[in-house]
Amino acid sequence: QSTRVALDHLESVPEKLSLLEGFKDIGESHCRREMIEEKYMKYKEIVSSLQQQLEDSRQVVQQLKDVKVDAEISNIEVVAPSPSWRTLNSFLSDSLLSDS
């Protein structure tokens, strides 16, 4: 009887060892998962920060483009006044010359 109990015990040892190894694997995989989740959160924060910087940069570039366009429009108006101004200047010049 005691021999049978001893044999049963010896036969169950590998099963118990495999259970312990399974728990050990689960623990290790849990630790790996936590590390991966931490890295993922850090990368997510970095990506979010980079996206915000990109959006800020786009806004600055758009503002600079708007300023440049406004400056170009102002230069065009100074260099080439509108036809109505030319017509008025011509009319005034002709009027002043004919009066004198």
Short mmCIF file of N, CA, C and O in Angstrom, two decimals:
data_model
loop_
_atom_site.label_atom_id
_atom_site.label_comp_id
_atom_site.label_asym_id
_atom_site.label_seq_id
_atom_site.Cartn_x
_atom_site.Cartn_y
_atom_site.Cartn_z
N GLN A 1 0.82 -1.19 0.00
CA GLN A 1 0.00 0.00 0.00
C GLN A 1 0.86 1.24 0.00
O GLN A 1 0.61 2.14 -0.78
N SER A 2 1.84 1.32 0.85
CA SER A 2 2.72 2.47 0.91
C SER A 2 3.54 2.59 -0.36
O SER A 2 3.87 3.69 -0.79
N THR A 3 3.84 1.46 -1.00
CA THR A 3 4.56 1.49 -2.26
C THR A 3 3.71 2.16 -3.33
O THR A 3 4.20 2.96 -4.13
N ARG A 4 2.45 1.80 -3.34
CA ARG A 4 1.53 2.39 -4.33
C ARG A 4 1.41 3.90 -4.13
O ARG A 4 1.39 4.67 -5.08
N VAL A 5 1.32 4.34 -2.89
CA VAL A 5 1.24 5.77 -2.57
C VAL A 5 2.51 6.47 -3.02
O VAL A 5 2.47 7.55 -3.60
N ALA A 6 3.66 5.84 -2.75
CA ALA A 6 4.93 6.42 -3.16
C ALA A 6 5.01 6.53 -4.67
O ALA A 6 5.47 7.53 -5.22
N LEU A 7 4.56 5.47 -5.38
CA LEU A 7 4.56 5.50 -6.85
C LEU A 7 3.62 6.58 -7.38
O LEU A 7 3.97 7.32 -8.31
N ASP A 8 2.46 6.67 -6.79
CA ASP A 8 1.51 7.72 -7.22
C ASP A 8 2.12 9.10 -7.00
O ASP A 8 1.97 10.00 -7.84
N HIS A 9 2.79 9.25 -5.86
CA HIS A 9 3.41 10.53 -5.56
C HIS A 9 4.50 10.85 -6.59
O HIS A 9 4.57 11.98 -7.09
N LEU A 10 5.35 9.88 -6.89
CA LEU A 10 6.42 10.09 -7.87
C LEU A 10 5.85 10.40 -9.25
O LEU A 10 6.39 11.22 -9.99
N GLU A 11 4.76 9.73 -9.61
CA GLU A 11 4.16 9.99 -10.91
C GLU A 11 3.53 11.38 -10.97
O GLU A 11 3.46 11.99 -12.04
N SER A 12 3.07 11.87 -9.85
CA SER A 12 2.42 13.18 -9.86
C SER A 12 3.43 14.33 -9.79
O SER A 12 3.10 15.47 -10.08
N VAL A 13 4.67 14.03 -9.41
CA VAL A 13 5.70 15.07 -9.31
C VAL A 13 5.89 15.79 -10.65
O VAL A 13 5.91 17.02 -10.69
N PRO A 14 6.06 15.10 -11.79
CA PRO A 14 6.22 15.83 -13.05
C PRO A 14 5.02 16.73 -13.36
O PRO A 14 5.19 17.84 -13.87
N GLU A 15 3.82 16.26 -13.04
CA GLU A 15 2.64 17.09 -13.28
C GLU A 15 2.68 18.35 -12.41
O GLU A 15 2.38 19.44 -12.87
N LYS A 16 3.11 18.16 -11.15
CA LYS A 16 3.20 19.31 -10.27
C LYS A 16 4.29 20.27 -10.75
O LYS A 16 4.12 21.49 -10.69
N LEU A 17 5.41 19.69 -11.20
CA LEU A 17 6.48 20.54 -11.73
C LEU A 17 6.01 21.32 -12.95
O LEU A 17 6.31 22.50 -13.11
N SER A 18 5.26 20.65 -13.83
CA SER A 18 4.79 21.35 -15.02
C SER A 18 3.79 22.44 -14.64
O SER A 18 3.76 23.51 -15.25
N LEU A 19 2.98 22.19 -13.59
CA LEU A 19 2.08 23.24 -13.11
C LEU A 19 2.87 24.43 -12.57
O LEU A 19 2.54 25.58 -12.85
N LEU A 20 3.92 24.12 -11.79
CA LEU A 20 4.75 25.20 -11.26
C LEU A 20 5.42 25.99 -12.39
O LEU A 20 5.50 27.21 -12.35
N GLU A 21 5.90 25.27 -13.41
CA GLU A 21 6.52 25.94 -14.55
C GLU A 21 5.49 26.80 -15.29
O GLU A 21 5.79 27.89 -15.76
N GLY A 22 4.27 26.28 -15.36
CA GLY A 22 3.19 27.05 -15.99
C GLY A 22 2.93 28.35 -15.24
O GLY A 22 2.78 29.41 -15.86
N PHE A 23 2.89 28.25 -13.90
CA PHE A 23 2.69 29.46 -13.10
C PHE A 23 3.86 30.42 -13.26
O PHE A 23 3.67 31.64 -13.34
N LYS A 24 5.06 29.85 -13.33
CA LYS A 24 6.25 30.68 -13.52
C LYS A 24 6.18 31.39 -14.87
O LYS A 24 6.46 32.59 -14.97
N ASP A 25 5.79 30.65 -15.93
CA ASP A 25 5.64 31.25 -17.26
C ASP A 25 4.59 32.35 -17.26
O ASP A 25 4.77 33.41 -17.87
N ILE A 26 3.48 32.09 -16.54
CA ILE A 26 2.42 33.10 -16.46
C ILE A 26 2.94 34.36 -15.77
O ILE A 26 2.69 35.48 -16.21
N GLY A 27 3.70 34.16 -14.71
CA GLY A 27 4.27 35.30 -13.99
C GLY A 27 5.23 36.09 -14.87
O GLY A 27 5.20 37.32 -14.88
N GLU A 28 6.09 35.38 -15.60
CA GLU A 28 7.03 36.05 -16.49
C GLU A 28 6.31 36.79 -17.61
O GLU A 28 6.65 37.92 -17.95
N SER A 29 5.30 36.14 -18.17
CA SER A 29 4.57 36.79 -19.26
C SER A 29 3.81 38.01 -18.74
O SER A 29 3.67 39.01 -19.43
N HIS A 30 3.34 37.93 -17.50
CA HIS A 30 2.65 39.08 -16.89
C HIS A 30 3.63 40.25 -16.73
O HIS A 30 3.29 41.40 -17.03
N CYS A 31 4.84 39.94 -16.27
CA CYS A 31 5.87 40.98 -16.12
C CYS A 31 6.21 41.59 -17.48
O CYS A 31 6.34 42.81 -17.61
N ARG A 32 6.37 40.72 -18.50
CA ARG A 32 6.66 41.21 -19.85
C ARG A 32 5.52 42.10 -20.35
O ARG A 32 5.75 43.12 -20.97
N ARG A 33 4.31 41.66 -20.07
CA ARG A 33 3.15 42.44 -20.52
C ARG A 33 3.15 43.82 -19.86
O ARG A 33 2.88 44.83 -20.52
N GLU A 34 3.45 43.87 -18.57
CA GLU A 34 3.50 45.16 -17.88
C GLU A 34 4.57 46.06 -18.47
O GLU A 34 4.35 47.26 -18.67
N MET A 35 5.74 45.47 -18.77
CA MET A 35 6.82 46.25 -19.37
C MET A 35 6.40 46.78 -20.75
O MET A 35 6.64 47.95 -21.08
N ILE A 36 5.76 45.93 -21.53
CA ILE A 36 5.31 46.34 -22.86
C ILE A 36 4.27 47.44 -22.76
O ILE A 36 4.29 48.41 -23.52
N GLU A 37 3.35 47.31 -21.80
CA GLU A 37 2.32 48.34 -21.62
C GLU A 37 2.95 49.66 -21.20
O GLU A 37 2.53 50.72 -21.66
N GLU A 38 3.97 49.62 -20.33
CA GLU A 38 4.66 50.84 -19.92
C GLU A 38 5.34 51.50 -21.11
O GLU A 38 5.25 52.72 -21.31
N LYS A 39 6.03 50.68 -21.92
CA LYS A 39 6.69 51.22 -23.11
C LYS A 39 5.66 51.81 -24.08
O LYS A 39 5.87 52.87 -24.65
N TYR A 40 4.55 51.11 -24.24
CA TYR A 40 3.49 51.58 -25.14
C TYR A 40 2.97 52.94 -24.67
O TYR A 40 2.77 53.85 -25.48
N MET A 41 2.75 53.09 -23.37
CA MET A 41 2.25 54.36 -22.84
C MET A 41 3.27 55.49 -23.07
O MET A 41 2.90 56.60 -23.43
N LYS A 42 4.56 55.17 -22.88
CA LYS A 42 5.60 56.18 -23.12
C LYS A 42 5.61 56.59 -24.59
O LYS A 42 5.67 57.77 -24.92
N TYR A 43 5.57 55.59 -25.49
CA TYR A 43 5.56 55.89 -26.92
C TYR A 43 4.31 56.67 -27.30
O TYR A 43 4.36 57.58 -28.12
N LYS A 44 3.19 56.32 -26.68
CA LYS A 44 1.94 57.03 -26.96
C LYS A 44 2.06 58.50 -26.56
O LYS A 44 1.61 59.39 -27.28
N GLU A 45 2.68 58.76 -25.40
CA GLU A 45 2.89 60.14 -24.95
C GLU A 45 3.82 60.88 -25.92
O GLU A 45 3.57 62.04 -26.26
N ILE A 46 4.89 60.20 -26.36
CA ILE A 46 5.84 60.82 -27.29
C ILE A 46 5.14 61.16 -28.60
O ILE A 46 5.27 62.26 -29.14
N VAL A 47 4.37 60.20 -29.13
CA VAL A 47 3.66 60.43 -30.39
C VAL A 47 2.66 61.57 -30.24
O VAL A 47 2.57 62.44 -31.11
N SER A 48 1.95 61.61 -29.14
CA SER A 48 0.99 62.68 -28.90
C SER A 48 1.70 64.03 -28.85
O SER A 48 1.24 65.02 -29.44
N SER A 49 2.83 64.08 -28.18
CA SER A 49 3.61 65.31 -28.09
C SER A 49 4.10 65.74 -29.47
O SER A 49 4.03 66.92 -29.83
N LEU A 50 4.61 64.78 -30.25
CA LEU A 50 5.08 65.10 -31.60
C LEU A 50 3.95 65.58 -32.49
O LEU A 50 4.12 66.50 -33.29
N GLN A 51 2.77 64.97 -32.36
CA GLN A 51 1.62 65.40 -33.15
C GLN A 51 1.23 66.84 -32.79
O GLN A 51 0.91 67.63 -33.67
N GLN A 52 1.30 67.17 -31.51
CA GLN A 52 0.97 68.53 -31.08
C GLN A 52 2.00 69.52 -31.63
O GLN A 52 1.64 70.60 -32.10
N GLN A 53 3.29 69.14 -31.58
CA GLN A 53 4.33 70.01 -32.12
C GLN A 53 4.15 70.21 -33.62
O GLN A 53 4.32 71.32 -34.13
N LEU A 54 3.77 69.15 -34.32
CA LEU A 54 3.53 69.24 -35.75
C LEU A 54 2.37 70.19 -36.04
O LEU A 54 2.46 71.03 -36.93
N GLU A 55 1.31 70.06 -35.29
CA GLU A 55 0.15 70.94 -35.48
C GLU A 55 0.52 72.39 -35.19
O GLU A 55 0.14 73.29 -35.94
N ASP A 56 1.29 72.61 -34.13
CA ASP A 56 1.74 73.98 -33.81
C ASP A 56 2.60 74.53 -34.94
O ASP A 56 2.45 75.69 -35.33
N SER A 57 3.49 73.71 -35.47
CA SER A 57 4.35 74.13 -36.56
C SER A 57 3.53 74.45 -37.81
O SER A 57 3.81 75.43 -38.51
N ARG A 58 2.53 73.64 -38.09
CA ARG A 58 1.66 73.91 -39.25
C ARG A 58 0.96 75.26 -39.09
O ARG A 58 0.84 76.01 -40.06
N GLN A 59 0.51 75.55 -37.88
CA GLN A 59 -0.17 76.83 -37.65
C GLN A 59 0.79 78.00 -37.84
O GLN A 59 0.43 79.01 -38.44
N VAL A 60 2.03 77.85 -37.36
CA VAL A 60 3.03 78.91 -37.53
C VAL A 60 3.32 79.11 -39.01
O VAL A 60 3.38 80.24 -39.49
N VAL A 61 3.50 78.00 -39.74
CA VAL A 61 3.78 78.09 -41.17
C VAL A 61 2.61 78.77 -41.89
O VAL A 61 2.82 79.64 -42.75
N GLN A 62 1.39 78.41 -41.54
CA GLN A 62 0.22 79.04 -42.17
C GLN A 62 0.17 80.53 -41.86
O GLN A 62 -0.12 81.34 -42.74
N GLN A 63 0.49 80.90 -40.63
CA GLN A 63 0.50 82.33 -40.28
C GLN A 63 1.57 83.07 -41.07
O GLN A 63 1.33 84.18 -41.55
N LEU A 64 2.74 82.45 -41.23
CA LEU A 64 3.80 83.08 -42.01
C LEU A 64 3.40 83.21 -43.47
O LEU A 64 3.67 84.23 -44.11
N LYS A 65 2.72 82.19 -44.01
CA LYS A 65 2.24 82.28 -45.39
C LYS A 65 1.24 83.42 -45.53
O LYS A 65 1.27 84.17 -46.50
N ASP A 66 0.33 83.54 -44.55
CA ASP A 66 -0.67 84.60 -44.60
C ASP A 66 0.00 85.97 -44.57
O ASP A 66 -0.37 86.87 -45.32
N VAL A 67 1.02 86.13 -43.71
CA VAL A 67 1.74 87.39 -43.62
C VAL A 67 2.45 87.68 -44.94
O VAL A 67 2.43 88.80 -45.45
N LYS A 68 3.06 86.65 -45.53
CA LYS A 68 3.77 86.83 -46.80
C LYS A 68 2.81 87.24 -47.90
O LYS A 68 3.09 88.14 -48.69
N VAL A 69 1.66 86.58 -47.97
CA VAL A 69 0.67 86.92 -48.98
C VAL A 69 0.18 88.35 -48.78
O VAL A 69 0.06 89.12 -49.74
N ASP A 70 -0.08 88.72 -47.53
CA ASP A 70 -0.51 90.09 -47.25
C ASP A 70 0.55 91.10 -47.67
O ASP A 70 0.24 92.14 -48.25
N ALA A 71 1.82 90.77 -47.41
CA ALA A 71 2.92 91.67 -47.79
C ALA A 71 3.02 91.77 -49.30
O ALA A 71 3.24 92.86 -49.85
N GLU A 72 2.85 90.64 -50.00
CA GLU A 72 2.91 90.67 -51.46
C GLU A 72 1.77 91.49 -52.04
O GLU A 72 1.96 92.27 -52.97
N ILE A 73 0.59 91.36 -51.46
CA ILE A 73 -0.56 92.15 -51.93
C ILE A 73 -0.29 93.62 -51.71
O ILE A 73 -0.55 94.46 -52.58
N SER A 74 0.28 93.97 -50.56
CA SER A 74 0.60 95.37 -50.27
C SER A 74 1.62 95.89 -51.26
O SER A 74 1.51 97.02 -51.75
N ASN A 75 2.63 95.09 -51.58
CA ASN A 75 3.65 95.50 -52.55
C ASN A 75 3.04 95.71 -53.93
O ASN A 75 3.38 96.66 -54.63
N ILE A 76 2.14 94.84 -54.32
CA ILE A 76 1.49 94.97 -55.63
C ILE A 76 0.69 96.27 -55.67
O ILE A 76 0.72 97.00 -56.65
N GLU A 77 0.01 96.59 -54.59
CA GLU A 77 -0.79 97.81 -54.56
C GLU A 77 0.09 99.04 -54.63
O GLU A 77 -0.27 100.03 -55.25
N VAL A 78 1.27 98.99 -54.00
CA VAL A 78 2.19 100.14 -54.03
C VAL A 78 2.82 100.27 -55.41
O VAL A 78 2.91 101.36 -55.97
N VAL A 79 3.27 99.15 -55.97
CA VAL A 79 3.95 99.18 -57.26
C VAL A 79 2.98 99.52 -58.39
O VAL A 79 3.28 100.32 -59.26
N ALA A 80 1.83 98.90 -58.37
CA ALA A 80 0.86 99.12 -59.45
C ALA A 80 -0.47 99.55 -58.84
O ALA A 80 -1.29 98.72 -58.47
N PRO A 81 -0.67 100.85 -58.70
CA PRO A 81 -1.94 101.29 -58.12
C PRO A 81 -3.11 100.85 -58.99
O PRO A 81 -2.94 100.58 -60.17
N SER A 82 -4.26 100.84 -58.41
CA SER A 82 -5.43 100.37 -59.13
C SER A 82 -5.75 101.32 -60.29
O SER A 82 -5.39 102.49 -60.26
N PRO A 83 -6.42 100.85 -61.34
CA PRO A 83 -6.76 101.68 -62.50
C PRO A 83 -7.54 102.93 -62.13
O PRO A 83 -7.36 103.98 -62.72
N SER A 84 -8.38 102.84 -61.12
CA SER A 84 -9.16 104.03 -60.74
C SER A 84 -8.24 105.14 -60.25
O SER A 84 -8.48 106.31 -60.52
N TRP A 85 -7.17 104.80 -59.56
CA TRP A 85 -6.20 105.81 -59.11
C TRP A 85 -5.47 106.41 -60.31
O TRP A 85 -5.24 107.61 -60.35
N ARG A 86 -5.12 105.55 -61.26
CA ARG A 86 -4.44 106.06 -62.46
C ARG A 86 -5.35 107.03 -63.22
O ARG A 86 -4.93 108.07 -63.67
N THR A 87 -6.60 106.65 -63.33
CA THR A 87 -7.57 107.49 -64.04
C THR A 87 -7.73 108.83 -63.33
O THR A 87 -7.73 109.89 -63.96
N LEU A 88 -7.83 108.79 -62.01
CA LEU A 88 -7.98 110.02 -61.23
C LEU A 88 -6.74 110.89 -61.36
O LEU A 88 -6.84 112.10 -61.54
N ASN A 89 -5.54 110.27 -61.27
CA ASN A 89 -4.30 111.02 -61.41
C ASN A 89 -4.21 111.67 -62.78
O ASN A 89 -3.81 112.83 -62.93
N SER A 90 -4.59 110.91 -63.80
CA SER A 90 -4.56 111.44 -65.16
C SER A 90 -5.53 112.62 -65.30
O SER A 90 -5.21 113.64 -65.89
N PHE A 91 -6.70 112.43 -64.75
CA PHE A 91 -7.72 113.49 -64.83
C PHE A 91 -7.24 114.76 -64.12
O PHE A 91 -7.35 115.87 -64.64
N LEU A 92 -6.65 114.57 -62.91
CA LEU A 92 -6.17 115.73 -62.16
C LEU A 92 -5.01 116.40 -62.89
O LEU A 92 -4.95 117.63 -62.96
N SER A 93 -4.14 115.61 -63.46
CA SER A 93 -3.00 116.19 -64.19
C SER A 93 -3.50 116.97 -65.38
O SER A 93 -3.04 118.10 -65.63
N ASP A 94 -4.40 116.38 -66.12
CA ASP A 94 -4.95 117.06 -67.30
C ASP A 94 -5.69 118.35 -66.90
O ASP A 94 -5.57 119.38 -67.56
N SER A 95 -6.42 118.28 -65.80
CA SER A 95 -7.18 119.44 -65.34
C SER A 95 -6.24 120.55 -64.93
O SER A 95 -6.46 121.72 -65.25
N LEU A 96 -5.19 120.20 -64.20
CA LEU A 96 -4.26 121.21 -63.73
C LEU A 96 -3.51 121.83 -64.89
O LEU A 96 -3.28 123.04 -64.94
N LEU A 97 -3.15 121.02 -65.86
CA LEU A 97 -2.41 121.54 -67.02
C LEU A 97 -3.31 122.44 -67.87
O LEU A 97 -2.88 123.48 -68.34
N SER A 98 -4.55 122.07 -68.03
CA SER A 98 -5.45 122.88 -68.86
C SER A 98 -5.83 124.16 -68.16
O SER A 98 -6.05 125.18 -68.79
N ASP A 99 -5.88 124.18 -66.82
CA ASP A 99 -6.20 125.40 -66.08
C ASP A 99 -5.08 126.41 -66.17
O ASP A 99 -5.31 127.59 -66.22
N SER A 100 -3.85 125.93 -66.23
CA SER A 100 -2.71 126.83 -66.27
C SER A 100 -2.44 127.21 -67.68
O SER A 100 -2.67 128.15 -68.24
#
